[in-house]
XYZ file of N, CA and C in Angstrom:
819
model
N -30.468 344.184 104.354
C -29.124 343.646 104.144
C -29.082 342.970 102.785
N -28.104 343.398 101.950
C -28.028 342.879 100.582
C -27.433 341.490 100.570
N -27.875 340.719 99.637
C -27.380 339.361 99.509
C -26.251 339.305 98.494
N -25.274 338.472 98.798
C -24.140 338.290 97.883
C -24.433 337.076 97.021
N -24.369 337.290 95.746
C -24.678 336.194 94.832
C -23.523 335.218 94.750
N -23.811 334.062 94.253
C -22.780 333.025 94.073
C -21.712 333.505 93.109
N -22.146 334.251 92.112
C -21.190 334.760 91.117
C -20.194 335.718 91.757
N -20.725 336.556 92.672
C -19.828 337.500 93.355
C -18.798 336.770 94.211
N -19.249 335.711 94.872
C -18.333 334.936 95.726
C -17.239 334.299 94.881
N -17.617 333.772 93.751
C -16.634 333.137 92.860
C -15.624 334.164 92.371
N -16.144 335.360 92.024
C -15.242 336.417 91.546
C -14.246 336.816 92.635
N -14.745 336.932 93.875
C -13.866 337.325 94.981
C -12.782 336.278 95.221
N -13.155 335.011 95.173
C -12.165 333.941 95.369
C -11.126 333.941 94.262
N -11.567 334.162 93.068
C -10.621 334.189 91.939
C -9.646 335.357 92.077
N -10.190 336.516 92.502
C -9.341 337.699 92.658
C -8.296 337.481 93.762
N -8.769 336.892 94.879
C -7.850 336.612 95.999
C -6.774 335.616 95.587
N -7.197 334.606 94.861
C -6.245 333.592 94.393
C -5.218 334.200 93.447
N -5.660 335.117 92.607
C -4.752 335.767 91.659
C -3.715 336.613 92.396
N -4.182 337.362 93.413
C -3.254 338.182 94.197
C -2.215 337.312 94.906
N -2.670 336.188 95.435
C -1.747 335.272 96.128
C -0.705 334.707 95.166
N -1.161 334.355 93.981
C -0.231 333.817 92.982
C 0.808 334.859 92.565
N 0.342 336.099 92.421
C 1.270 337.180 92.048
C 2.297 337.396 93.156
N 1.822 337.372 94.409
C 2.716 337.553 95.553
C 3.768 336.436 95.610
N 3.299 335.203 95.413
C 4.229 334.064 95.428
C 5.239 334.170 94.299
N 4.786 334.628 93.155
C 5.678 334.776 92.005
C 6.746 335.843 92.284
N 6.312 336.929 92.926
C 7.261 337.993 93.269
C 8.331 337.490 94.248
N 7.895 336.709 95.245
C 8.847 336.146 96.207
C 9.834 335.227 95.499
N 9.333 334.425 94.585
C 10.182 333.495 93.833
C 11.236 334.257 93.020
N 10.779 335.322 92.341
C 11.704 336.131 91.530
C 12.768 336.773 92.415
N 12.351 337.263 93.592
C 13.288 337.903 94.513
C 14.355 336.928 95.000
N 13.916 335.729 95.379
C 14.862 334.713 95.843
C 15.806 334.287 94.726
N 15.254 334.138 93.537
C 16.072 333.749 92.391
C 17.123 334.806 92.082
N 16.724 336.071 92.127
C 17.635 337.177 91.839
C 18.738 337.263 92.897
N 18.329 337.050 94.165
C 19.308 337.075 95.258
C 20.335 335.961 95.098
N 19.858 334.774 94.724
C 20.768 333.652 94.509
C 21.739 333.909 93.378
N 21.227 334.526 92.309
C 22.094 334.842 91.174
C 23.174 335.851 91.563
N 22.776 336.852 92.368
C 23.741 337.856 92.817
C 24.848 337.222 93.656
N 24.449 336.338 94.573
C 25.438 335.676 95.427
C 26.378 334.812 94.605
N 25.801 334.124 93.624
C 26.615 333.276 92.760
C 27.614 334.099 91.966
N 27.156 335.253 91.472
C 28.049 336.129 90.708
C 29.159 336.681 91.592
N 28.785 337.026 92.830
C 29.773 337.568 93.764
C 30.853 336.548 94.073
N 30.431 335.290 94.320
C 31.403 334.239 94.608
C 32.296 333.979 93.409
N 31.691 334.033 92.223
C 32.474 333.831 91.005
C 33.507 334.931 90.842
N 33.076 336.178 91.163
C 33.996 337.311 91.044
C 35.155 337.170 92.011
N 34.844 336.714 93.247
C 35.904 336.536 94.236
C 36.909 335.488 93.797
N 36.418 334.417 93.227
C 37.299 333.361 92.746
C 38.188 333.886 91.629
N 37.626 334.736 90.788
C 38.393 335.270 89.670
C 39.451 336.264 90.143
N 39.144 337.056 91.194
C 40.075 338.069 91.681
C 41.248 337.439 92.420
N 41.013 336.382 93.152
C 42.067 335.752 93.950
C 43.139 335.155 93.047
N 44.366 335.671 93.192
C 45.467 335.232 92.343
C 46.202 334.053 92.974
N 46.795 333.205 92.164
C 47.587 332.090 92.696
C 48.797 332.605 93.476
N 49.274 331.801 94.405
C 50.401 332.195 95.248
C 51.641 332.503 94.412
N 51.891 331.684 93.412
C 53.085 331.876 92.585
C 53.044 333.207 91.851
N 51.869 333.566 91.349
C 51.738 334.829 90.618
C 51.921 336.026 91.552
N 51.353 335.952 92.750
C 51.530 337.027 93.729
C 53.001 337.187 94.107
N 53.675 336.062 94.300
C 55.091 336.101 94.675
C 55.932 336.719 93.554
N 55.650 336.324 92.321
C 56.398 336.867 91.189
C 56.159 338.363 91.024
N 54.914 338.790 91.194
C 54.601 340.219 91.101
C 55.348 341.003 92.181
N 55.389 340.450 93.373
C 56.084 341.121 94.471
C 57.583 341.220 94.193
N 58.176 340.151 93.680
C 59.611 340.154 93.416
C 59.975 341.129 92.297
N 59.125 341.229 91.295
C 59.357 342.206 90.222
C 59.303 343.621 90.794
N 58.349 343.858 91.686
C 58.232 345.176 92.321
C 59.474 345.493 93.155
N 60.033 344.487 93.822
C 61.261 344.694 94.597
C 62.408 345.084 93.674
N 62.539 344.366 92.571
C 63.612 344.656 91.615
C 63.485 346.065 91.043
N 62.251 346.518 90.868
C 62.011 347.865 90.343
C 61.991 348.927 91.439
N 62.236 348.493 92.685
C 62.269 349.377 93.855
C 60.910 349.995 94.170
N 59.842 349.301 93.782
C 58.494 349.704 94.177
C 58.146 348.931 95.458
N 58.730 349.380 96.549
C 58.687 348.594 97.773
C 57.285 348.469 98.368
N 56.504 349.532 98.293
C 55.151 349.456 98.849
C 54.291 348.467 98.070
N 54.451 348.467 96.764
C 53.715 347.512 95.934
C 54.146 346.084 96.253
N 55.438 345.906 96.459
C 55.954 344.581 96.807
C 55.380 344.106 98.141
N 55.402 344.982 99.132
C 54.872 344.613 100.448
C 53.390 344.275 100.378
N 52.658 345.023 99.571
C 51.223 344.768 99.415
C 50.979 343.361 98.880
N 51.736 342.969 97.861
C 51.559 341.639 97.277
C 52.013 340.532 98.224
N 53.091 340.782 98.953
C 53.533 339.793 99.940
C 52.479 339.605 101.034
N 51.873 340.705 101.469
C 50.852 340.620 102.520
C 49.613 339.872 102.033
N 49.213 340.121 100.787
C 48.077 339.383 100.218
C 48.412 337.896 100.139
N 49.633 337.607 99.734
C 50.087 336.217 99.648
C 50.004 335.530 101.011
N 50.456 336.218 102.046
C 50.422 335.653 103.399
C 48.985 335.448 103.867
N 48.111 336.411 103.570
C 46.717 336.332 104.026
C 45.923 335.257 103.287
N 46.089 335.198 101.973
C 45.243 334.317 101.163
C 45.811 332.913 100.986
N 47.100 332.752 101.234
C 47.722 331.436 101.033
C 48.542 331.042 102.263
N 47.998 331.341 103.422
C 48.691 331.053 104.679
C 49.041 329.572 104.789
N 50.252 329.307 105.274
C 50.682 327.928 105.462
C 51.423 327.338 104.287
N 51.419 328.023 103.157
C 52.135 327.508 101.990
C 53.610 327.896 102.068
N 54.407 327.236 101.246
C 55.845 327.512 101.236
C 56.125 328.954 100.832
N 55.412 329.443 99.827
C 55.648 330.804 99.357
C 55.184 331.845 100.376
N 54.124 331.534 101.104
C 53.657 332.466 102.137
C 54.700 332.590 103.246
N 55.305 331.467 103.609
C 56.367 331.497 104.622
C 57.572 332.280 104.112
N 57.941 332.034 102.864
C 59.073 332.747 102.272
C 58.786 334.238 102.153
N 57.511 334.587 102.017
C 57.132 335.998 101.911
C 57.542 336.783 103.153
N 57.504 336.147 104.322
C 57.928 336.831 105.548
C 59.411 337.214 105.464
N 60.216 336.316 104.936
C 61.636 336.614 104.761
C 61.829 337.778 103.798
N 61.100 337.748 102.695
C 61.237 338.802 101.698
C 60.739 340.147 102.233
N 59.690 340.118 103.051
C 59.230 341.366 103.664
C 60.295 341.922 104.605
N 60.979 341.019 105.306
C 62.079 341.462 106.154
C 63.156 342.161 105.343
N 63.445 341.635 104.156
C 64.450 342.241 103.281
C 64.012 343.624 102.810
N 62.740 343.736 102.431
C 62.230 345.021 101.940
C 62.251 346.066 103.049
N 61.794 345.684 104.228
C 61.825 346.622 105.356
C 63.265 347.016 105.693
N 64.190 346.074 105.552
C 65.609 346.372 105.791
C 66.080 347.457 104.825
N 65.720 347.319 103.554
C 66.108 348.309 102.548
C 65.523 349.682 102.860
N 64.374 349.689 103.537
C 63.724 350.951 103.897
C 64.165 351.472 105.263
N 65.098 350.762 105.894
C 65.576 351.121 107.238
C 64.459 351.102 108.276
N 63.469 350.247 108.061
C 62.400 350.062 109.041
C 62.771 348.846 109.886
N 63.596 349.104 110.892
C 64.259 348.018 111.605
C 63.292 347.136 112.387
N 62.340 347.716 113.071
C 61.422 346.908 113.879
C 60.567 346.002 113.002
N 60.045 346.559 111.902
C 59.235 345.755 110.990
C 60.074 344.649 110.350
N 61.318 344.999 110.020
C 62.211 344.012 109.418
C 62.498 342.872 110.391
N 62.807 343.216 111.629
C 63.099 342.181 112.624
C 61.883 341.289 112.864
N 60.704 341.890 112.925
C 59.480 341.107 113.127
C 59.279 340.106 111.996
N 59.502 340.541 110.771
C 59.313 339.655 109.613
C 60.346 338.535 109.603
N 61.600 338.865 109.895
C 62.641 337.834 109.942
C 62.324 336.785 111.009
N 61.945 337.249 112.184
C 61.670 336.312 113.277
C 60.407 335.496 112.998
N 59.464 336.090 112.297
C 58.270 335.340 111.908
C 58.646 334.198 110.967
N 59.555 334.472 110.055
C 60.024 333.422 109.142
C 60.685 332.291 109.919
N 61.550 332.638 110.873
C 62.226 331.613 111.673
C 61.234 330.802 112.494
N 60.200 331.467 112.992
C 59.191 330.774 113.792
C 58.412 329.766 112.950
N 58.079 330.154 111.727
C 57.303 329.280 110.850
C 58.156 328.207 110.183
N 59.457 328.453 110.114
C 60.331 327.533 109.389
C 61.651 327.368 110.150
N 61.609 326.801 111.358
C 62.796 326.777 112.228
C 63.954 325.939 111.710
N 63.688 324.988 110.833
C 64.753 324.106 110.341
C 65.165 324.437 108.913
N 64.886 325.636 108.511
C 65.212 326.037 107.145
C 66.721 326.125 106.939
N 67.159 325.810 105.729
C 68.575 325.974 105.400
C 68.958 327.452 105.335
N 67.938 328.327 105.352
C 68.188 329.768 105.314
C 68.370 330.377 106.708
N 68.260 329.561 107.747
C 68.363 330.080 109.114
C 69.670 330.838 109.368
N 70.844 330.314 108.970
C 72.079 331.086 109.187
C 72.043 332.454 108.506
N 71.486 332.487 107.303
C 71.387 333.765 106.587
C 70.495 334.742 107.342
N 69.347 334.253 107.828
C 68.406 335.128 108.523
C 69.008 335.646 109.831
N 69.700 334.784 110.559
C 70.358 335.225 111.794
C 71.429 336.272 111.487
N 72.129 336.070 110.391
C 73.118 337.054 109.957
C 72.456 338.403 109.681
N 71.286 338.367 109.052
C 70.565 339.605 108.749
C 70.063 340.284 110.028
N 69.650 339.484 111.000
C 69.212 340.056 112.274
C 70.365 340.770 112.979
N 71.536 340.181 112.895
C 72.717 340.806 113.498
C 73.063 342.097 112.758
N 73.033 342.040 111.432
C 73.309 343.239 110.636
C 72.284 344.327 110.923
N 71.050 343.919 111.089
C 69.960 344.854 111.368
C 70.208 345.613 112.671
N 70.561 344.881 113.713
C 70.805 345.533 114.998
C 72.026 346.443 114.945
N 72.997 346.080 114.137
C 74.171 346.941 113.982
C 73.803 348.225 113.239
N 73.020 348.085 112.176
C 72.675 349.240 111.352
C 71.755 350.218 112.070
N 70.850 349.702 112.884
C 69.877 350.616 113.485
C 70.434 351.372 114.691
N 71.604 350.984 115.145
C 72.189 351.678 116.287
C 73.075 352.820 115.801
N 72.483 353.772 115.115
C 73.266 354.875 114.550
C 73.036 356.177 115.292
N 72.105 356.195 116.244
C 71.884 357.439 116.978
C 73.151 357.824 117.737
N 73.546 359.050 117.614
C 74.764 359.511 118.267
C 75.891 359.740 117.279
N 75.822 359.088 116.105
C 76.867 359.291 115.111
C 76.842 360.714 114.569
N 75.660 361.313 114.578
C 75.528 362.672 114.060
C 75.311 363.686 115.181
N 75.357 363.206 116.413
C 75.163 364.106 117.552
C 76.059 363.642 118.691
N 77.359 363.774 118.500
C 78.313 363.261 119.479
C 78.141 363.897 120.854
N 77.635 365.113 120.887
C 77.456 365.763 122.177
C 76.409 365.063 123.030
N 75.572 364.226 122.392
C 74.533 363.494 123.117
C 74.848 362.004 123.181
N 76.069 361.635 122.898
C 76.403 360.220 122.817
C 76.282 359.505 124.153
N 76.338 360.247 125.259
C 76.275 359.607 126.571
C 74.909 358.993 126.855
N 73.836 359.494 126.199
C 72.513 358.908 126.448
C 72.006 358.105 125.250
N 72.924 357.670 124.440
C 72.588 356.873 123.266
C 72.085 355.488 123.681
N 71.082 354.987 122.978
C 70.527 353.667 123.272
C 71.468 352.583 122.749
N 71.997 351.766 123.645
C 72.957 350.743 123.255
C 72.352 349.341 123.231
N 71.056 349.235 123.440
C 70.429 347.914 123.481
C 70.604 347.129 122.178
N 70.522 347.770 120.993
C 70.770 347.000 119.764
C 72.131 346.321 119.748
N 73.167 346.977 120.292
C 74.489 346.358 120.340
C 74.509 345.165 121.287
N 73.815 345.287 122.402
C 73.754 344.158 123.337
C 72.999 342.990 122.713
N 71.925 343.304 121.992
C 71.184 342.261 121.278
C 72.069 341.594 120.240
N 72.850 342.403 119.543
C 73.756 341.883 118.516
C 74.743 340.886 119.112
N 75.297 341.213 120.256
C 76.275 340.321 120.886
C 75.618 339.012 121.311
N 74.392 339.097 121.827
C 73.669 337.867 122.183
C 73.401 337.023 120.935
N 73.019 337.682 119.839
C 72.753 336.957 118.597
C 74.042 336.329 118.055
N 75.154 337.034 118.223
C 76.432 336.480 117.775
C 76.766 335.201 118.541
N 76.577 335.242 119.846
C 76.867 334.058 120.660
C 76.002 332.874 120.234
N 74.743 333.160 119.958
C 73.830 332.109 119.489
C 74.282 331.577 118.131
N 74.641 332.489 117.244
C 75.064 332.098 115.900
C 76.317 331.230 115.964
N 77.280 331.655 116.788
C 78.548 330.926 116.881
C 78.336 329.507 117.403
N 77.430 329.357 118.363
C 77.157 328.031 118.923
C 76.439 327.128 117.925
N 75.513 327.702 117.160
C 74.698 326.896 116.248
C 75.374 326.633 114.905
N 76.122 327.619 114.419
C 76.674 327.503 113.063
C 78.151 327.908 113.027
N 79.005 327.162 113.718
C 80.430 327.538 113.778
C 81.147 327.426 112.435
N 80.566 326.682 111.487
C 81.196 326.508 110.180
C 80.496 327.314 109.085
N 79.602 328.181 109.465
C 78.824 328.924 108.471
C 79.694 329.901 107.679
N 79.432 330.046 106.386
C 80.175 331.043 105.593
C 79.863 332.476 106.014
N 78.784 332.652 106.788
C 78.433 333.994 107.263
C 79.156 334.357 108.561
N 79.902 333.419 109.128
C 80.516 333.646 110.435
C 81.494 334.820 110.413
N 82.238 334.962 109.332
C 83.206 336.065 109.246
C 82.498 337.416 109.302
N 81.381 337.533 108.576
C 80.618 338.783 108.603
C 80.061 339.053 109.994
N 79.532 338.000 110.605
C 78.948 338.137 111.937
C 80.015 338.549 112.949
N 81.214 337.993 112.801
C 82.316 338.328 113.699
C 82.665 339.809 113.605
N 82.639 340.350 112.399
C 82.931 341.776 112.220
C 81.872 342.646 112.894
N 80.616 342.240 112.768
C 79.549 342.982 113.450
C 79.740 342.930 114.965
N 80.146 341.754 115.457
C 80.356 341.605 116.899
C 81.493 342.497 117.386
N 82.568 342.553 116.613
C 83.688 343.426 116.982
C 83.252 344.888 117.000
N 82.474 345.253 115.988
C 81.983 346.626 115.933
C 81.090 346.962 117.107
N 80.249 346.001 117.493
C 79.343 346.226 118.622
C 80.116 346.382 119.927
N 81.132 345.539 120.124
C 81.948 345.646 121.335
C 82.675 346.990 121.389
N 83.222 347.404 120.252
C 83.916 348.693 120.204
C 82.952 349.837 120.486
N 81.743 349.716 119.948
C 80.736 350.755 120.159
C 80.323 350.833 121.623
N 80.146 349.672 122.247
C 79.783 349.649 123.666
C 80.895 350.245 124.529
N 82.138 349.912 124.189
C 83.267 350.450 124.945
C 83.351 351.970 124.785
N 83.169 352.441 123.563
C 83.185 353.890 123.324
C 82.071 354.580 124.102
N 80.931 353.925 124.145
C 79.809 354.495 124.885
C 80.140 354.618 126.371
N 80.738 353.564 126.928
C 81.129 353.615 128.336
C 82.113 354.752 128.588
N 83.030 354.940 127.652
C 84.012 356.016 127.803
C 83.336 357.387 127.754
N 82.380 357.549 126.843
C 81.660 358.822 126.752
C 80.882 359.107 128.037
N 80.249 358.072 128.574
C 79.481 358.249 129.809
C 80.418 358.604 130.964
N 81.539 357.884 131.048
C 82.507 358.150 132.115
C 83.048 359.576 132.010
N 83.380 359.984 130.788
C 83.892 361.345 130.593
C 82.830 362.398 130.914
N 81.588 362.057 130.623
C 80.492 362.976 130.952
C 80.435 363.207 132.465
N 80.514 362.119 133.224
C 80.523 362.253 134.684
C 81.760 363.024 135.152
N 82.902 362.707 134.539
C 84.151 363.365 134.919
C 84.058 364.873 134.685
N 83.580 365.249 133.504
C 83.485 366.673 133.158
C 82.500 367.416 134.048
N 81.540 366.672 134.606
C 80.561 367.287 135.508
C 80.926 367.086 136.983
N 82.201 366.692 137.202
C 82.769 366.551 138.543
C 82.062 365.486 139.397
N 81.408 364.546 138.724
C 80.817 363.405 139.441
C 81.855 362.282 139.416
N 82.928 362.472 140.180
C 84.097 361.604 140.067
C 83.824 360.170 140.521
N 83.004 360.009 141.525
C 82.699 358.653 141.994
C 82.026 357.838 140.880
N 81.058 358.445 140.201
C 80.376 357.759 139.094
C 81.333 357.531 137.929
N 82.193 358.501 137.672
C 83.164 358.354 136.585
C 84.112 357.193 136.865
N 84.563 357.079 138.103
C 85.471 355.986 138.483
C 84.812 354.634 138.228
N 83.545 354.508 138.609
C 82.828 353.251 138.383
C 82.762 352.882 136.912
N 82.534 353.878 136.068
C 82.456 353.622 134.621
C 83.824 353.260 134.038
N 84.860 353.967 134.455
C 86.208 353.650 133.957
C 86.612 352.230 134.349
N 86.325 351.856 135.595
C 86.659 350.506 136.048
C 85.874 349.448 135.274
N 84.597 349.735 135.030
C 83.760 348.796 134.270
C 84.319 348.603 132.862
N 84.751 349.701 132.251
C 85.300 349.629 130.896
C 86.572 348.785 130.871
N 87.462 349.034 131.820
C 88.725 348.291 131.859
C 88.500 346.801 132.111
N 87.505 346.483 132.921
C 87.244 345.088 133.267
C 86.565 344.328 132.131
N 85.597 344.950 131.482
C 84.768 344.238 130.511
C 85.214 344.378 129.061
N 86.097 345.336 128.779
C 86.568 345.529 127.404
C 88.092 345.616 127.391
N 88.767 344.517 127.733
C 90.237 344.542 127.828
C 90.923 344.816 126.497
N 90.240 344.568 125.393
C 90.841 344.815 124.089
C 90.611 346.213 123.564
N 90.025 347.076 124.361
C 89.763 348.449 123.921
C 91.084 349.137 123.576
N 91.213 349.717 122.394
C 92.510 350.241 121.944
C 93.030 351.435 122.733
N 92.177 352.079 123.521
C 92.636 353.241 124.293
C 92.618 352.954 125.794
N 93.031 351.751 126.127
C 93.070 351.358 127.536
C 93.977 352.277 128.349
N 95.097 352.679 127.760
C 96.014 353.577 128.461
C 95.362 354.901 128.799
N 94.594 355.445 127.856
C 93.890 356.706 128.104
C 92.886 356.555 129.242
N 92.181 355.427 129.228
C 91.172 355.183 130.261
C 91.832 355.093 131.633
N 92.959 354.380 131.697
C 93.663 354.224 132.975
C 94.158 355.572 133.495
N 94.649 356.412 132.612
C 95.120 357.731 133.034
C 93.973 358.593 133.542
N 92.834 358.504 132.856
C 91.666 359.250 133.325
C 91.200 358.725 134.689
N 91.292 357.421 134.870
C 90.906 356.815 136.147
C 91.811 357.318 137.275
N 93.098 357.382 137.003
C 94.056 357.882 137.999
C 93.711 359.318 138.390
N 93.424 360.124 137.383
C 93.084 361.526 137.647
C 91.791 361.640 138.443
N 90.817 360.791 138.110
C 89.537 360.813 138.828
C 89.738 360.424 140.293
N 90.599 359.424 140.537
C 90.891 359.038 141.920
C 91.500 360.205 142.696
N 92.433 360.916 142.071
C 93.086 362.027 142.771
C 92.080 363.143 143.063
N 91.245 363.460 142.090
C 90.251 364.513 142.295
C 89.178 364.095 143.292
N 89.014 362.787 143.458
C 88.031 362.268 144.409
C 88.653 362.013 145.783
N 89.855 362.555 145.970
C 90.559 362.436 147.254
C 90.859 360.976 147.611
N 91.338 360.220 146.609
C 91.729 358.826 146.829
C 93.130 358.605 146.247
N 94.138 359.265 146.810
C 95.492 359.207 146.240
C 96.114 357.812 146.284
N 95.792 357.011 147.301
C 96.383 355.673 147.389
C 95.971 354.814 146.194
N 94.682 354.865 145.871
C 94.207 354.093 144.720
C 94.781 354.642 143.421
N 94.938 355.952 143.352
C 95.536 356.557 142.161
C 96.968 356.066 141.980
N 97.735 356.012 143.070
C 99.120 355.539 142.992
C 99.182 354.066 142.590
N 98.234 353.286 143.091
C 98.217 351.856 142.768
C 97.961 351.631 141.281
N 96.981 352.350 140.733
C 96.685 352.227 139.302
C 97.858 352.747 138.474
N 98.530 353.786 138.973
C 99.688 354.340 138.271
C 100.793 353.292 138.142
N 101.039 352.544 139.211
C 102.065 351.498 139.182
C 101.689 350.385 138.197
N 100.413 349.999 138.216
C 99.957 348.944 137.300
C 100.106 349.395 135.855
N 99.720 350.625 135.579
C 99.810 351.152 134.219
C 101.260 351.204 133.743
N 102.157 351.633 134.630
C 103.572 351.701 134.274
C 104.121 350.314 133.962
N 103.723 349.330 134.769
C 104.188 347.960 134.557
C 103.687 347.402 133.228
N 102.425 347.659 132.925
C 101.851 347.162 131.668
C 102.536 347.794 130.463
N 102.853 349.055 130.567
C 103.513 349.728 129.449
C 104.940 349.213 129.260
N 105.614 348.984 130.357
C 106.980 348.464 130.255
C 106.998 347.077 129.631
N 105.967 346.305 129.917
C 105.885 344.937 129.378
C 105.128 344.887 128.053
N 104.689 346.062 127.584
C 103.984 346.190 126.302
C 102.739 345.303 126.248
N 101.970 345.340 127.321
C 100.767 344.517 127.401
C 99.481 345.292 127.127
N 99.579 346.581 126.961
C 98.382 347.350 126.638
C 97.965 347.080 125.198
N 96.679 347.152 124.950
C 96.175 346.904 123.594
C 96.796 347.871 122.604
N 96.939 349.124 123.003
C 97.532 350.122 122.117
C 97.799 351.372 122.930
N 98.960 351.980 122.726
C 99.277 353.214 123.435
C 98.872 354.388 122.563
N 98.065 355.246 123.120
C 97.624 356.421 122.375
C 97.754 357.640 123.263
N 97.707 358.763 122.658
C 97.738 359.994 123.437
C 96.409 360.196 124.114
N 96.426 360.938 125.165
C 95.211 361.168 125.938
C 94.204 361.950 125.117
N 92.931 361.526 125.211
C 91.863 362.159 124.444
C 91.694 363.600 124.886
N 91.685 364.476 123.910
C 91.545 365.891 124.225
C 90.091 366.232 124.519
């Protein structure tokens, strides 16, 4: 068995110590490099993040130039990065406006209501409620281009509009927007009445006289200002006769004659062809 000299032992210890020092140095360099990378990354993030005012201005310029997607992108960044600020809250209102311009009614309504939720006492509340009413009026256009399908048209936006009008009238009876809101409400009522008439006529034309009678009566009861009340009453009389209810037909005939003699009908028109 060979003997290891003292010199060999010293050399081995020195070599081991050198390897350890190199390893420690490598670890130190790695940690230092990692720290520098993280620091640079954080610095880059700070540099990329734009102030709320600048984001808002960029979005508004994009709106003016009709670059709506770019505007929405900046508003969304503003909301995400500066949540809780005045401009972030206002961004919800502006997004509602942009979606309105794009006829994206659901997104527009969500943004408007989000603004009201975050800022319930804003001086802009009457304006936003006015926009919600206008929105529901505008989005209820199905059937305007397909009258043959008007009987199954969705009328919920009009019902929502009327509820919003009632709320608006109670909260802001002196608002300068009240006149506009009133016009939307009148339009919604007229639209609902027309819808009832289309549904009633649909039943009538398909000889479902009992259902038609119910619709005609509902229309006369709930929409007394409908301009074609006389036409509706005449159709109701005819439906009663075809449904083998002559007594009720005669009774409605007498009432209609009395109203016409006293000029109490909203408007006398010829029967709808």
